Tab-separated table of C-alpha atoms (C1' of nucleotides) in Angstrom:
chain	number	residue	atom	x	y	z
V	11	UNK	CA	-57.523	136.597	348.363
V	12	UNK	CA	-54.946	139.347	348.293
V	13	UNK	CA	-55.367	142.627	350.174
V	14	UNK	CA	-55.216	140.789	353.506
V	15	UNK	CA	-52.127	142.255	355.082
V	16	UNK	CA	-52.240	140.931	358.630
V	17	UNK	CA	-52.254	137.266	359.406
V	18	UNK	CA	-55.216	135.592	361.018
V	19	UNK	CA	-53.693	135.463	364.468
V	20	UNK	CA	-53.160	139.198	364.553
V	21	UNK	CA	-56.557	139.861	363.054
V	22	UNK	CA	-58.110	137.850	365.887
V	23	UNK	CA	-56.244	139.887	368.476
V	24	UNK	CA	-57.275	143.078	366.683
V	25	UNK	CA	-60.907	141.978	366.743
V	26	UNK	CA	-60.714	141.072	370.421
V	27	UNK	CA	-59.279	144.477	371.268
V	28	UNK	CA	-61.773	146.312	369.119
V	29	UNK	CA	-64.717	144.624	370.820
V	30	UNK	CA	-63.301	145.249	374.286
V	31	UNK	CA	-62.793	148.923	373.513
V	32	UNK	CA	-65.998	149.715	371.683
V	33	UNK	CA	-68.465	147.473	373.491
V	34	UNK	CA	-66.893	146.315	376.734
V	35	UNK	CA	-65.854	142.971	378.080
V	36	UNK	CA	-69.327	141.499	378.158
V	37	UNK	CA	-69.538	141.858	374.407
V	38	UNK	CA	-66.111	140.400	373.711
V	39	UNK	CA	-67.213	136.783	373.470
V	40	UNK	CA	-65.434	134.146	371.430
V	41	UNK	CA	-68.255	134.105	368.901
V	42	UNK	CA	-68.156	137.874	368.535
V	43	UNK	CA	-64.379	137.922	368.178
V	44	UNK	CA	-64.464	135.249	365.507
V	45	UNK	CA	-67.211	137.047	363.599
V	46	UNK	CA	-65.410	140.386	363.823
V	47	UNK	CA	-62.224	138.834	362.457
V	48	UNK	CA	-64.236	136.997	359.803
V	49	UNK	CA	-62.963	133.676	361.037
V	50	UNK	CA	-64.994	130.724	362.203
V	51	UNK	CA	-65.122	129.926	365.878
V	52	UNK	CA	-63.177	126.768	365.164
V	53	UNK	CA	-60.564	128.865	363.439
V	54	UNK	CA	-60.251	131.107	366.469
V	55	UNK	CA	-59.797	128.134	368.758
V	56	UNK	CA	-57.121	126.772	366.488
V	57	UNK	CA	-54.983	129.817	367.202
V	58	UNK	CA	-56.023	130.329	370.816
V	59	UNK	CA	-57.145	127.217	372.683
V	60	UNK	CA	-59.105	129.221	375.251
V	61	UNK	CA	-60.238	132.703	376.076
V	62	UNK	CA	-57.415	132.870	378.575
V	63	UNK	CA	-54.890	132.327	375.819
V	64	UNK	CA	-56.525	135.107	373.815
V	65	UNK	CA	-55.890	137.435	376.744
V	66	UNK	CA	-52.306	136.211	377.059
V	67	UNK	CA	-51.697	136.779	373.380
V	68	UNK	CA	-53.063	140.282	373.621
V	69	UNK	CA	-50.940	141.196	376.643
V	70	UNK	CA	-47.787	139.779	375.098
V	71	UNK	CA	-48.334	141.922	372.040
V	72	UNK	CA	-49.071	144.917	374.279
V	73	UNK	CA	-45.705	144.637	376.016
V	74	UNK	CA	-43.933	144.532	372.668
V	75	UNK	CA	-45.819	147.602	371.499
V	76	UNK	CA	-45.049	149.247	374.838
V	77	UNK	CA	-41.312	148.727	374.538
V	78	UNK	CA	-41.381	150.363	371.108
V	79	UNK	CA	-43.436	153.284	372.457
V	80	UNK	CA	-41.077	153.935	375.346
V	81	UNK	CA	-38.170	153.998	372.937
V	82	UNK	CA	-39.969	156.533	370.740
V	83	UNK	CA	-40.766	158.604	373.828
V	84	UNK	CA	-37.148	158.630	374.968
V	85	UNK	CA	-35.912	159.935	371.645
V	86	UNK	CA	-38.835	162.204	370.724
V	87	UNK	CA	-37.831	165.480	369.044
V	88	UNK	CA	-40.073	167.672	371.203
V	89	UNK	CA	-39.006	165.832	374.340
V	90	UNK	CA	-40.589	162.997	376.323
V	91	UNK	CA	-43.097	165.165	378.214
V	92	UNK	CA	-44.736	166.474	375.083
V	93	UNK	CA	-44.632	163.044	373.478
V	94	UNK	CA	-46.184	161.437	376.544
V	95	UNK	CA	-49.025	163.938	376.811
V	96	UNK	CA	-49.764	163.946	373.100
V	97	UNK	CA	-49.958	160.183	372.936
V	98	UNK	CA	-52.022	159.998	376.121
V	99	UNK	CA	-54.889	161.184	373.998
V	100	UNK	CA	-56.411	158.340	372.103
V	101	UNK	CA	-55.234	158.812	368.556
V	102	UNK	CA	-56.822	155.583	367.471
V	103	UNK	CA	-53.472	153.891	367.019
V	104	UNK	CA	-53.049	150.169	367.465
V	105	UNK	CA	-51.152	150.784	370.670
V	106	UNK	CA	-53.910	152.982	372.089
V	107	UNK	CA	-56.459	150.342	371.358
V	108	UNK	CA	-54.346	147.638	372.963
V	109	UNK	CA	-53.891	149.785	376.040
V	110	UNK	CA	-57.575	150.453	376.487
V	111	UNK	CA	-58.389	146.815	375.877
V	112	UNK	CA	-55.950	145.753	378.574
V	113	UNK	CA	-57.627	148.199	380.922
V	114	UNK	CA	-60.932	146.489	380.372
V	115	UNK	CA	-59.420	143.110	381.185
V	116	UNK	CA	-57.693	144.481	384.265
V	117	UNK	CA	-61.070	145.492	385.624
V	118	UNK	CA	-62.237	141.905	385.600
V	119	UNK	CA	-59.791	141.150	388.402
V	120	UNK	CA	-57.195	139.766	386.014
V	121	UNK	CA	-53.773	140.307	387.538
V	122	UNK	CA	-51.983	139.520	384.284
V	123	UNK	CA	-53.476	142.652	382.757
V	124	UNK	CA	-52.875	144.844	385.820
V	125	UNK	CA	-49.265	143.654	385.889
V	126	UNK	CA	-48.718	144.490	382.243
V	127	UNK	CA	-50.248	147.950	382.645
V	128	UNK	CA	-48.252	148.542	385.807
V	129	UNK	CA	-45.031	147.668	384.003
V	130	UNK	CA	-45.810	150.078	381.189
V	131	UNK	CA	-46.482	152.840	383.686
V	132	UNK	CA	-43.152	152.185	385.347
V	133	UNK	CA	-41.314	152.406	382.038
V	134	UNK	CA	-42.957	155.709	381.183
V	135	UNK	CA	-42.303	157.136	384.624
V	136	UNK	CA	-38.640	156.221	384.429
V	137	UNK	CA	-38.289	158.228	381.218
V	138	UNK	CA	-40.169	161.212	382.687
V	139	UNK	CA	-38.085	161.184	385.860
V	140	UNK	CA	-34.842	160.800	383.953
V	141	UNK	CA	-35.725	163.811	381.832
V	142	UNK	CA	-37.188	166.091	384.517
V	143	UNK	CA	-35.111	165.121	387.547
V	144	UNK	CA	-38.136	166.098	389.689
V	145	UNK	CA	-40.208	163.314	391.164
V	146	UNK	CA	-43.258	165.382	392.094
V	147	UNK	CA	-43.440	166.931	388.657
V	148	UNK	CA	-42.923	163.593	386.943
V	149	UNK	CA	-45.672	161.955	388.995
V	150	UNK	CA	-48.044	164.857	388.401
V	151	UNK	CA	-47.455	164.780	384.654
V	152	UNK	CA	-48.054	161.069	384.652
V	153	UNK	CA	-51.346	161.676	386.456
V	154	UNK	CA	-52.338	164.275	383.878
V	155	UNK	CA	-51.586	161.728	381.171
V	156	UNK	CA	-53.720	159.192	382.997
V	157	UNK	CA	-56.488	161.778	383.205
V	158	UNK	CA	-56.351	162.512	379.490
V	159	UNK	CA	-56.376	158.823	378.777
V	160	UNK	CA	-59.222	158.158	381.189
V	161	UNK	CA	-61.374	160.938	379.768
V	162	UNK	CA	-60.867	159.632	376.291
V	163	UNK	CA	-61.808	156.095	377.151
V	164	UNK	CA	-64.873	157.186	379.071
V	165	UNK	CA	-66.175	159.373	376.285
V	166	UNK	CA	-65.652	162.522	378.361
V	167	UNK	CA	-63.645	164.142	375.602
V	168	UNK	CA	-62.731	167.758	376.311
V	169	UNK	CA	-61.339	169.090	373.043
V	170	UNK	CA	-59.010	171.759	374.400
V	171	UNK	CA	-57.736	169.722	377.334
V	172	UNK	CA	-54.251	169.332	375.899
V	173	UNK	CA	-53.972	173.070	375.199
V	174	UNK	CA	-54.809	173.887	378.812
V	175	UNK	CA	-52.323	171.353	380.123
V	176	UNK	CA	-49.567	172.762	377.900
V	177	UNK	CA	-50.381	176.215	379.231
V	178	UNK	CA	-50.032	175.123	382.844
V	179	UNK	CA	-46.904	173.064	382.267
V	180	UNK	CA	-45.267	175.991	380.513
V	181	UNK	CA	-45.795	178.038	383.668
V	182	UNK	CA	-43.954	175.298	385.541
V	183	UNK	CA	-41.122	175.301	383.046
V	184	UNK	CA	-41.747	171.657	382.245
V	185	UNK	CA	-42.282	172.233	378.551
M	25	UNK	CA	-83.845	140.523	411.987
M	26	UNK	CA	-82.585	143.723	413.567
M	27	UNK	CA	-79.119	145.121	412.821
M	28	UNK	CA	-80.141	145.603	409.201
M	29	UNK	CA	-79.893	149.335	408.751
M	30	UNK	CA	-80.435	149.749	405.029
M	31	UNK	CA	-83.566	148.600	403.303
M	32	UNK	CA	-83.532	145.802	400.789
M	33	UNK	CA	-83.687	148.078	397.768
M	34	UNK	CA	-80.559	149.910	398.819
M	35	UNK	CA	-78.828	146.705	399.781
M	36	UNK	CA	-79.484	145.396	396.275
M	37	UNK	CA	-77.982	148.507	394.729
M	38	UNK	CA	-75.023	148.232	397.107
M	39	UNK	CA	-74.485	144.628	396.075
M	40	UNK	CA	-74.729	145.491	392.389
M	41	UNK	CA	-72.140	148.241	392.792
M	42	UNK	CA	-69.854	146.078	394.865
M	43	UNK	CA	-69.826	143.340	392.252
M	44	UNK	CA	-69.238	145.805	389.435
M	45	UNK	CA	-66.317	147.362	391.277
M	46	UNK	CA	-64.592	144.298	392.639
M	47	UNK	CA	-65.217	141.807	389.860
M	48	UNK	CA	-66.317	143.701	386.759
M	49	UNK	CA	-69.506	143.803	384.784
M	50	UNK	CA	-69.309	140.220	383.620
M	51	UNK	CA	-69.595	139.070	387.202
M	52	UNK	CA	-72.495	141.360	388.081
M	53	UNK	CA	-75.271	138.965	387.117
M	54	UNK	CA	-78.731	139.026	388.631
M	55	UNK	CA	-78.070	135.797	390.502
M	56	UNK	CA	-74.822	137.147	391.903
M	57	UNK	CA	-76.413	140.442	392.946
M	58	UNK	CA	-79.230	138.669	394.748
M	59	UNK	CA	-76.818	136.341	396.512
M	60	UNK	CA	-74.523	139.201	397.528
M	61	UNK	CA	-77.461	141.118	399.005
M	62	UNK	CA	-78.747	137.947	400.673
M	63	UNK	CA	-82.040	138.278	398.863
M	64	UNK	CA	-83.713	135.705	396.675
M	65	UNK	CA	-83.733	136.264	392.943
M	66	UNK	CA	-87.479	136.667	393.155
M	67	UNK	CA	-86.934	139.329	395.772
M	68	UNK	CA	-84.537	141.208	393.540
M	69	UNK	CA	-86.991	141.144	390.651
M	70	UNK	CA	-89.696	142.389	392.951
M	71	UNK	CA	-87.762	145.636	393.409
M	72	UNK	CA	-86.197	145.865	389.960
M	73	UNK	CA	-88.134	144.227	387.145
M	74	UNK	CA	-85.084	143.994	384.913
M	75	UNK	CA	-81.355	144.487	384.862
M	76	UNK	CA	-81.957	147.776	383.089
M	77	UNK	CA	-83.985	149.025	386.016
M	78	UNK	CA	-81.175	148.024	388.354
M	79	UNK	CA	-78.856	150.267	386.346
M	80	UNK	CA	-81.399	153.099	386.369
M	81	UNK	CA	-81.792	152.812	390.105
M	82	UNK	CA	-78.055	152.930	390.588
M	83	UNK	CA	-77.602	155.993	388.389
M	84	UNK	CA	-80.453	157.860	390.043
M	85	UNK	CA	-78.871	157.277	393.418
M	86	UNK	CA	-75.501	158.338	392.009
M	87	UNK	CA	-76.844	161.727	390.918
M	88	UNK	CA	-78.271	162.314	394.374
M	89	UNK	CA	-74.959	161.431	395.971
M	90	UNK	CA	-73.236	163.638	393.416
M	91	UNK	CA	-75.307	166.693	394.256
M	92	UNK	CA	-74.432	166.261	397.922
M	93	UNK	CA	-70.729	165.852	397.077
M	94	UNK	CA	-70.615	169.023	394.978
M	95	UNK	CA	-72.210	170.931	397.810
M	96	UNK	CA	-69.599	169.624	400.251
M	97	UNK	CA	-66.865	170.553	397.773
M	98	UNK	CA	-68.143	174.094	397.400
M	99	UNK	CA	-68.118	174.715	401.128
M	100	UNK	CA	-65.049	172.673	402.091
M	101	UNK	CA	-62.861	174.229	404.761
M	102	UNK	CA	-59.571	173.661	402.920
M	103	UNK	CA	-61.076	174.849	399.665
M	104	UNK	CA	-62.593	173.003	396.696
M	105	UNK	CA	-59.274	172.093	395.046
M	106	UNK	CA	-57.991	170.221	398.059
M	107	UNK	CA	-61.363	168.599	398.607
M	108	UNK	CA	-61.585	167.533	394.973
M	109	UNK	CA	-58.110	165.994	394.892
M	110	UNK	CA	-58.474	164.271	398.250
M	111	UNK	CA	-61.772	162.706	397.315
M	112	UNK	CA	-60.487	161.696	393.870
M	113	UNK	CA	-58.615	158.994	395.681
M	114	UNK	CA	-60.842	156.089	396.435
M	115	UNK	CA	-61.579	156.342	400.121
M	116	UNK	CA	-63.961	153.440	399.963
M	117	UNK	CA	-66.965	155.669	400.517
M	118	UNK	CA	-70.381	154.789	399.127
M	119	UNK	CA	-70.050	157.599	396.632
M	120	UNK	CA	-66.673	156.355	395.376
M	121	UNK	CA	-68.078	152.924	394.867
M	122	UNK	CA	-71.092	154.270	393.004
M	123	UNK	CA	-68.813	156.323	390.787
M	124	UNK	CA	-66.586	153.412	389.874
M	125	UNK	CA	-69.601	151.204	389.288
M	126	UNK	CA	-71.101	153.758	386.912
M	127	UNK	CA	-67.785	153.837	385.066
M	128	UNK	CA	-68.022	150.116	384.493
M	129	UNK	CA	-71.506	150.468	383.064
M	130	UNK	CA	-70.469	153.386	380.875
M	131	UNK	CA	-67.887	151.170	379.252
M	132	UNK	CA	-70.582	148.830	378.043
M	133	UNK	CA	-71.763	151.521	375.657
M	134	UNK	CA	-74.533	152.610	378.004
M	135	UNK	CA	-75.241	156.281	377.371
M	136	UNK	CA	-77.277	156.669	380.550
M	137	UNK	CA	-74.129	156.030	382.576
M	138	UNK	CA	-71.903	158.221	380.394
M	139	UNK	CA	-74.428	161.024	380.680
M	140	UNK	CA	-74.579	160.776	384.454
M	141	UNK	CA	-70.793	160.783	384.748
M	142	UNK	CA	-70.524	163.665	382.288
M	143	UNK	CA	-72.962	165.711	384.351
M	144	UNK	CA	-71.014	165.080	387.530
M	145	UNK	CA	-67.814	166.192	385.817
M	146	UNK	CA	-69.470	169.399	384.699
M	147	UNK	CA	-70.664	170.156	388.220
M	148	UNK	CA	-67.180	169.654	389.636
M	149	UNK	CA	-65.567	171.710	386.913
M	150	UNK	CA	-67.966	174.598	387.526
M	151	UNK	CA	-66.900	174.720	391.170
M	152	UNK	CA	-63.200	174.555	390.291
M	153	UNK	CA	-63.525	177.295	387.683
M	154	UNK	CA	-65.573	179.488	389.990
M	155	UNK	CA	-62.915	179.179	392.663
M	156	UNK	CA	-59.778	179.478	390.518
M	157	UNK	CA	-60.966	181.832	387.769
M	158	UNK	CA	-58.432	180.139	385.476
M	159	UNK	CA	-59.743	177.719	382.905
M	160	UNK	CA	-56.443	176.064	382.047
M	161	UNK	CA	-55.639	175.455	385.683
M	162	UNK	CA	-59.132	174.203	386.429
M	163	UNK	CA	-59.039	171.766	383.512
M	164	UNK	CA	-55.576	170.545	384.461
M	165	UNK	CA	-56.582	169.961	388.050
M	166	UNK	CA	-59.621	168.084	386.895
M	167	UNK	CA	-57.351	165.909	384.747
M	168	UNK	CA	-55.109	165.236	387.731
M	169	UNK	CA	-58.194	164.202	389.675
M	170	UNK	CA	-59.204	161.911	386.842
M	171	UNK	CA	-55.704	160.470	386.860
M	172	UNK	CA	-55.813	159.794	390.590
M	173	UNK	CA	-59.220	158.222	390.198
M	174	UNK	CA	-58.145	156.148	387.210
M	175	UNK	CA	-55.044	154.839	388.947
M	176	UNK	CA	-57.088	153.831	391.942
M	177	UNK	CA	-59.670	151.966	389.933
M	178	UNK	CA	-57.024	150.185	387.891
M	179	UNK	CA	-55.076	149.038	390.900
M	180	UNK	CA	-52.095	151.233	389.990
M	181	UNK	CA	-52.004	152.782	393.406
M	182	UNK	CA	-49.053	155.116	393.934
M	183	UNK	CA	-49.058	155.930	397.630
M	184	UNK	CA	-47.425	159.328	397.540
M	185	UNK	CA	-49.193	160.566	394.441
M	186	UNK	CA	-51.282	163.082	396.331
M	187	UNK	CA	-48.248	164.495	398.120
M	188	UNK	CA	-46.484	165.105	394.816
M	189	UNK	CA	-49.544	166.749	393.314
M	190	UNK	CA	-49.885	169.059	396.306
M	191	UNK	CA	-46.231	169.996	395.907
M	192	UNK	CA	-46.662	170.938	392.260
M	193	UNK	CA	-49.936	172.774	392.787
M	194	UNK	CA	-48.368	174.804	395.585
M	195	UNK	CA	-45.724	176.026	393.124
M	196	UNK	CA	-48.592	177.170	390.924
M	197	UNK	CA	-50.293	178.954	393.779
M	198	UNK	CA	-53.369	176.819	393.386
M	199	UNK	CA	-53.301	175.491	396.908
D	2	DT	C1'	-105.824	143.208	402.588
D	3	DT	C1'	-101.661	145.023	401.071
D	4	DT	C1'	-96.733	145.015	401.083
D	5	DA	C1'	-92.629	142.656	400.994
D	6	DC	C1'	-90.701	139.214	400.298
D	7	DT	C1'	-88.943	133.478	399.761
D	8	DG	C1'	-88.486	129.437	396.963
D	9	DT	C1'	-88.957	126.587	393.109
D	10	DA	C1'	-89.643	125.496	388.602
D	11	DC	C1'	-89.149	126.813	384.239
D	12	DC	C1'	-87.877	128.874	379.250
D	13	DG	C1'	-85.077	130.566	375.388
D	14	DT	C1'	-80.752	132.333	374.367
D	15	DC	C1'	-75.925	132.885	374.848
D	16	DT	C1'	-71.312	131.205	376.026
D	17	DG	C1'	-66.935	128.730	376.338
D	18	DG	C1'	-65.166	124.890	374.743
D	19	DA	C1'	-64.663	120.147	372.463
D	20	DC	C1'	-64.484	117.631	368.356
D	21	DG	C1'	-64.417	115.727	363.798
D	22	DG	C1'	-63.908	116.960	359.370
D	23	DT	C1'	-61.710	119.609	355.025
D	24	DT	C1'	-58.549	122.204	352.217
D	25	DT	C1'	-54.022	123.714	350.937
D	26	DA	C1'	-48.938	123.927	350.807
D	27	DC	C1'	-45.038	121.561	350.917
D	28	DA	C1'	-41.746	117.831	351.578
D	29	DT	C1'	-40.435	112.923	350.724
D	30	DT	C1'	-40.133	108.686	348.404
D	31	DC	C1'	-40.147	105.739	344.506
T	16	DG	C1'	-42.713	113.524	338.039
T	17	DA	C1'	-46.314	110.989	339.930
T	18	DA	C1'	-47.668	109.119	344.300
T	19	DT	C1'	-47.751	109.535	349.104
T	20	DG	C1'	-47.434	111.699	353.604
T	21	DT	C1'	-47.977	115.337	356.808
T	22	DA	C1'	-48.659	119.446	359.167
T	23	DA	C1'	-50.867	124.005	359.263
T	24	DA	C1'	-54.913	126.501	358.912
T	25	DC	C1'	-58.993	126.453	359.087
T	26	DC	C1'	-64.845	125.229	359.060
T	27	DG	C1'	-69.288	123.635	361.091
T	28	DT	C1'	-71.669	121.395	364.600
T	29	DC	C1'	-72.688	120.017	369.066
T	30	DC	C1'	-73.058	120.343	374.145
T	31	DA	C1'	-73.411	121.540	379.191
T	32	DG	C1'	-73.942	125.202	381.879
T	33	DA	C1'	-74.874	130.099	382.782
T	34	DC	C1'	-77.760	133.913	382.013
T	35	DG	C1'	-81.882	137.133	382.001
T	36	DG	C1'	-86.350	136.750	382.747
T	37	DT	C1'	-91.212	134.664	383.860
T	38	DA	C1'	-94.594	132.499	386.674
T	39	DC	C1'	-96.580	131.309	390.621
T	40	DA	C1'	-97.574	129.358	395.193
T	41	DG	C1'	-96.663	130.409	399.817
T	42	DT	C1'	-95.400	133.237	404.160
T	43	DA	C1'	-95.274	136.776	407.544
T	44	DA	C1'	-95.871	141.244	409.184
T	45	DA	C1'	-98.480	145.949	409.290
DNA sequence: TTTACTGTACCGTCTGGACGGTTTACATTC
DNA sequence: GAATGTAAACCGTCCAGACGGTACAGTAAA
């Protein structure tokens, strides 16, 4: 009975995210989420009364994780640009998973998810702009980050992508 | 009965893509596709005996569209870089829709879709590399294109994004 | 006659959700 | 400190509707 660090609620959200990321939204059913979290369906519905509430719970947690990430980015040793690009590649962290999961939900026409993702993007951009004082460069770097992120989530992983980007950004004096 | 340009088979594929893009894969059911194309369910299953065959049909058409797009990119008046970036933004063309739709399918762990998208990416990259003769720059530009594409499909539309990218790429001498 | 459908009636499985228990931890009362 | 109460944290089962797919009878044009 020991060795179970996270509480059930978080484990359910973890399971929901994992299914969304690895198998897509069609596979992320209540039954599947409950099974993945090793909880009965009744147990799931005790914590989240509907699938909608599951989504809400996930997005609320995402915003919290996002605030922490932005803070880390702002104070990163190697600077926010390097931090942003490095973490745009899916490292398999909890935050990465939550981000990808929210993307899946956003695609189902769910404005709650698009809003959350849009807010995160604004926070990141503000840090980039504050550091670079160059809107075009900040926007372009954000797009590169989006590209890295997109490639990762679509399984189009190009191993040396980050190296090439660093090369180009060095030419621009942005790194 | 006139005024119906496309044949039923294509209209079914169009409807499938449209549903995938605007409402996500959960909404793209056989019933919904048939209704969207104004065809009976029996009619749909006459052309495509299963949902799998619908996907196959879509991906086959996508590769054809892709070959045409790469050819246009190679011979574009303003050069392949400008063409690639401009068309990375969703213009609402048939090809854009097919691309986004395939992305949705790829996320459901469907390797056929990932393979098709991977091939397209390789074709584009080959043209960029051939034109620029600079791997880092070519990769970075492809990432920017992916970023533009990603933002568009996630509803994170930044209106002036392309302007900013052009600005930065001009500094690099890539445009 | 063949091709290209429409329309209806099904079937088995999956899905979101409702509901009625059960166990455990802890507080309250006597 | 034994008896009682109560709320949290579940489990297991059931159900209506949706889903992918089948089957088939009929129609209308080429």
